[in-house]
CSV table of C-alpha atoms in Angstrom, one decimal:
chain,number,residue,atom,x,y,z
A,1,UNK,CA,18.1,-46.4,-18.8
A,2,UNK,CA,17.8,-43.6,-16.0
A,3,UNK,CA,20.8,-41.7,-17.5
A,4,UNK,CA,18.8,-41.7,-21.1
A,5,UNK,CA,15.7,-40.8,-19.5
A,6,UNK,CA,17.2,-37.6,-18.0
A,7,UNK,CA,19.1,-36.4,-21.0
A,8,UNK,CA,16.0,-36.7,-22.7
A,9,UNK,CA,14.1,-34.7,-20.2
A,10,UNK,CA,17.1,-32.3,-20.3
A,11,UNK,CA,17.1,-31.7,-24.1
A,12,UNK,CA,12.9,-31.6,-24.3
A,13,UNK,CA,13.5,-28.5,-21.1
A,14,UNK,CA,16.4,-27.0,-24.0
A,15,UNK,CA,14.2,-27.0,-26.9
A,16,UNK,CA,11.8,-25.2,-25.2
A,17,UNK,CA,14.2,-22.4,-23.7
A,18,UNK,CA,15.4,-21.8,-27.3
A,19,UNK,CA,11.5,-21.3,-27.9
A,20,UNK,CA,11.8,-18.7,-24.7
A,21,UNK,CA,8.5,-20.9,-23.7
A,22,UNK,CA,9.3,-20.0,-20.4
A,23,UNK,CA,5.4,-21.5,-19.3
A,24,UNK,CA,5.7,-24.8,-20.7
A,25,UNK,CA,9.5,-25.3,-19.4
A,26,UNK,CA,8.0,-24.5,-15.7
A,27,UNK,CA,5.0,-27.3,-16.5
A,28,UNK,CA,7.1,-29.9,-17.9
A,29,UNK,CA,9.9,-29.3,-14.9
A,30,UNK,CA,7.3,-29.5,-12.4
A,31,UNK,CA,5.9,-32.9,-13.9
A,32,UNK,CA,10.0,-34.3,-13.9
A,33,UNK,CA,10.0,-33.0,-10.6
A,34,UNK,CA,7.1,-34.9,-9.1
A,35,UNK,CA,8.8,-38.4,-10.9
A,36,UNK,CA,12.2,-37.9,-9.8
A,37,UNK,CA,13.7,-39.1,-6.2
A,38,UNK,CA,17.6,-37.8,-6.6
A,39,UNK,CA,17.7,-34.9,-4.7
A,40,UNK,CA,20.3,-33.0,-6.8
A,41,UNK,CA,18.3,-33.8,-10.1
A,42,UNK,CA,15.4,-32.4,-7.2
A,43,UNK,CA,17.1,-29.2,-6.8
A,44,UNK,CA,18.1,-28.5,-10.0
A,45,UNK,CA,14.7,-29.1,-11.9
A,46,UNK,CA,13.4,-26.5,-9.0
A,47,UNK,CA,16.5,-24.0,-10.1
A,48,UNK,CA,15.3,-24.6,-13.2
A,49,UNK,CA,11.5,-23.5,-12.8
A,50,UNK,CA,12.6,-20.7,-10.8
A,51,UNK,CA,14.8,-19.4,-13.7
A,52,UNK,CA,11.8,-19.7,-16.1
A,53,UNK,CA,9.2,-18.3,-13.8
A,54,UNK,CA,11.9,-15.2,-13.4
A,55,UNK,CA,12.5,-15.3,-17.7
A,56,UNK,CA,8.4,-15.3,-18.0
A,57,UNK,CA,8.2,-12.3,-16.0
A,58,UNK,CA,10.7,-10.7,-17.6
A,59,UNK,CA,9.7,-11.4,-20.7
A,60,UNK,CA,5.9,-10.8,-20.3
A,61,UNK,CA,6.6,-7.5,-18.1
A,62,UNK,CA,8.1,-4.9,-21.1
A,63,UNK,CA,4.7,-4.1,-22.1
A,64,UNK,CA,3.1,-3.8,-19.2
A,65,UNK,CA,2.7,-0.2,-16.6
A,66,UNK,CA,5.3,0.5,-14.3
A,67,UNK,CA,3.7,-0.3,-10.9
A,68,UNK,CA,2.5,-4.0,-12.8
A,69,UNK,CA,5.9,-4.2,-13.3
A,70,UNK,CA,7.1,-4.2,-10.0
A,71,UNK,CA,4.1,-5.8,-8.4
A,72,UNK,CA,5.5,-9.2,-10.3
A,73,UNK,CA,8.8,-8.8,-9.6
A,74,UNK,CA,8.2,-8.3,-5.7
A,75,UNK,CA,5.4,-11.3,-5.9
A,76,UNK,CA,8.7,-13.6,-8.0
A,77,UNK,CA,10.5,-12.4,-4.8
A,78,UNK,CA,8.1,-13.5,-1.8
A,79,UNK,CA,7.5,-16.8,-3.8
A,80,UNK,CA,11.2,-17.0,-3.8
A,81,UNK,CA,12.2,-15.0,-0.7
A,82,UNK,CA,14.7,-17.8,0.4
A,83,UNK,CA,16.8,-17.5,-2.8
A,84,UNK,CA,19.4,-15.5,-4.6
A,85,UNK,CA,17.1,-14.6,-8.1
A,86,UNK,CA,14.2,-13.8,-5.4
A,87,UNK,CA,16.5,-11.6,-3.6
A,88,UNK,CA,17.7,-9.8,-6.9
A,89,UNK,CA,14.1,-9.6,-8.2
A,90,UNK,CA,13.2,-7.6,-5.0
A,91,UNK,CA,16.0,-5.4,-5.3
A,92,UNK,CA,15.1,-5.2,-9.6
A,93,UNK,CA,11.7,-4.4,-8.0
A,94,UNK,CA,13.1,-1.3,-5.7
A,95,UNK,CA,15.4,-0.2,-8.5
A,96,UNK,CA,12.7,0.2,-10.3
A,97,UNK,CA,10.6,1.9,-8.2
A,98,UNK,CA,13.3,4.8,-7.4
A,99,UNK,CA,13.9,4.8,-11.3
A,100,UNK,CA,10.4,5.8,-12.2
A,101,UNK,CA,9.6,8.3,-9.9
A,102,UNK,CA,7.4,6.0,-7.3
A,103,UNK,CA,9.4,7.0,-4.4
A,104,UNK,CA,7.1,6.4,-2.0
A,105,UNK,CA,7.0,2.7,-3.1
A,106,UNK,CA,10.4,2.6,-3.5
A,107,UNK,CA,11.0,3.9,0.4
A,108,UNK,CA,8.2,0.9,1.5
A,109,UNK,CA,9.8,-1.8,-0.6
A,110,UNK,CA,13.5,-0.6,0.7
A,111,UNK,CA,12.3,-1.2,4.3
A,112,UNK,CA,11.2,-4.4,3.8
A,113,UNK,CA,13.8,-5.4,1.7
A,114,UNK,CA,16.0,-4.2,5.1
A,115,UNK,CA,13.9,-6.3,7.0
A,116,UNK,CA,14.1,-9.3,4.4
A,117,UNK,CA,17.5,-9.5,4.4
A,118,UNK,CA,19.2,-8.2,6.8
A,119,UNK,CA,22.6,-9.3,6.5
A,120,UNK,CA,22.4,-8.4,2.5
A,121,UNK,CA,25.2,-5.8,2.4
A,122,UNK,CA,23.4,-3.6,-0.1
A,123,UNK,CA,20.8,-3.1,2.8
A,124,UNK,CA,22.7,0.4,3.3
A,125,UNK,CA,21.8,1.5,-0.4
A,126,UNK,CA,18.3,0.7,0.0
A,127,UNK,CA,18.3,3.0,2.9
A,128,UNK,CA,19.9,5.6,1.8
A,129,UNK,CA,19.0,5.5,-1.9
A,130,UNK,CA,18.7,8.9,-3.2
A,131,UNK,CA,15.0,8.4,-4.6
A,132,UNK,CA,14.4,7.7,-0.5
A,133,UNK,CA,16.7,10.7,1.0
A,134,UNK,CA,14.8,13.1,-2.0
A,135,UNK,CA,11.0,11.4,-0.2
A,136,UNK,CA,12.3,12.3,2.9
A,137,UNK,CA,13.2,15.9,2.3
A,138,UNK,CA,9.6,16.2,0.7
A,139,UNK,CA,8.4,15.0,3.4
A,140,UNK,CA,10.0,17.6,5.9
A,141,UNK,CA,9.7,20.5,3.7
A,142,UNK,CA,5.8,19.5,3.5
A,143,UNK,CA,5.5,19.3,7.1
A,144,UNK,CA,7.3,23.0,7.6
A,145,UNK,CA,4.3,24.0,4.6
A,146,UNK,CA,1.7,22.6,6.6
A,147,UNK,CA,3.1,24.2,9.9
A,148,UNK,CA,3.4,28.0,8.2
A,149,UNK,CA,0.2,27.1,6.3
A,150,UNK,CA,-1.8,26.6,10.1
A,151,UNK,CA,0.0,29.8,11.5
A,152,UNK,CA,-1.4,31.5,8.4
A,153,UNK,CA,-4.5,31.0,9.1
A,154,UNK,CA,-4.7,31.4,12.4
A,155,UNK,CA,-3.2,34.5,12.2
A,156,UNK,CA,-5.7,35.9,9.6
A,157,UNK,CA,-8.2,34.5,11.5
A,158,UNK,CA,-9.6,31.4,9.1
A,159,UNK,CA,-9.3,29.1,11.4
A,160,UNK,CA,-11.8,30.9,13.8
A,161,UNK,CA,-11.8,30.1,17.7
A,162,UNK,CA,-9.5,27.5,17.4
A,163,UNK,CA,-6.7,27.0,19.6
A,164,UNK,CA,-3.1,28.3,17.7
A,165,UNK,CA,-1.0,25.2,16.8
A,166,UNK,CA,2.0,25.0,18.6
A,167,UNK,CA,4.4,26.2,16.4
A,168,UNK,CA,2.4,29.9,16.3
A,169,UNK,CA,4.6,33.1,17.5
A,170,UNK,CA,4.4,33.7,20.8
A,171,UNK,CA,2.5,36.8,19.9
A,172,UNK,CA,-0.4,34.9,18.2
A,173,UNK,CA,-1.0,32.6,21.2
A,174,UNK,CA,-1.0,34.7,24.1
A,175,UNK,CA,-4.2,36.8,22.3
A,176,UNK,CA,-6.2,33.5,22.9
């Protein structure tokens, strides 16, 4: 009778993956789950709502804006932070990110992937991604603007009595 019972849970958690009813198989998994006591039948209804939950996202996702996008994928991830589909879905997540421009996010979701998982050996691409080294050199080339930008004006004088930053030509901070 048990062996009946489960291929008939089984094929009712079939029909409605060929529907793609990715809710529904997550609901009726769940309800097998809290009936059953084997432990592999256990893990693999939870393998099972983890797939769909992944699937739903996927599927609901296509239409939605970028940064939505990626908000559910990293959310699938934390839910799921100690498996491999959470671990892929954070790294779809940063992929993402880069691919869109959002390099900022991208650089803040690699660094915690880092931390996440740190013996995941693409740990070194999330570092070095080139969406992250392209942020960085922004960064630096703003910071060298912003440096010339305060010599500017305290050479012409905008910035009135203040003090000349420290990056100011010798000339231009011995006349204070």
């Amino acid at each position: 009778y048990e062996d009946i019972k489960i291929k008939s849970e089984d094929l009712v958690l079939d029909i409605y993956n060929i529907k793609k009813d990715y809710v529904t198989i997550q609901s009726t998994a769940k309800d097998v789950l809290k009936r059953t006591t084997n432990s592999v039948r256990q893990q693999n209804l939870k393998k099972i709502i983890e797939e769909a939950h992944y699937s739903q996202i996927q599927k609901e996702s296509k239409d939605l804006p970028i940064l939505k996008q990626i908000d559910l994928l990293i959310s699938f991830a934390k839910s799921h932070d100690d498996t491999k589909l959470g671990q892929e879905a954070y790294w779809q997540g940063i992929s993402i990110a880069y691919a869109k421009g959002y390099d900022v996010q991208g650089a803040n979701l690699s660094l915690a992937y880092i931390k996440q998982y740190p013996d995941d050996k693409r740990k070194l691409l999330a570092a070095m991604h080139p969406g992250r080294k392209k942020l960085c050199g922004e960064i630096k080339e703003g910071a060298k603007q912003r440096h010339g930008l305060e010599v500017f004006f305290f050479a012409t004088g905008i910035v009135g009595d203040a003090a000349p930053p420290p990056n100011a030509p010798t000339h231009l901070r011995d006349t204070q």
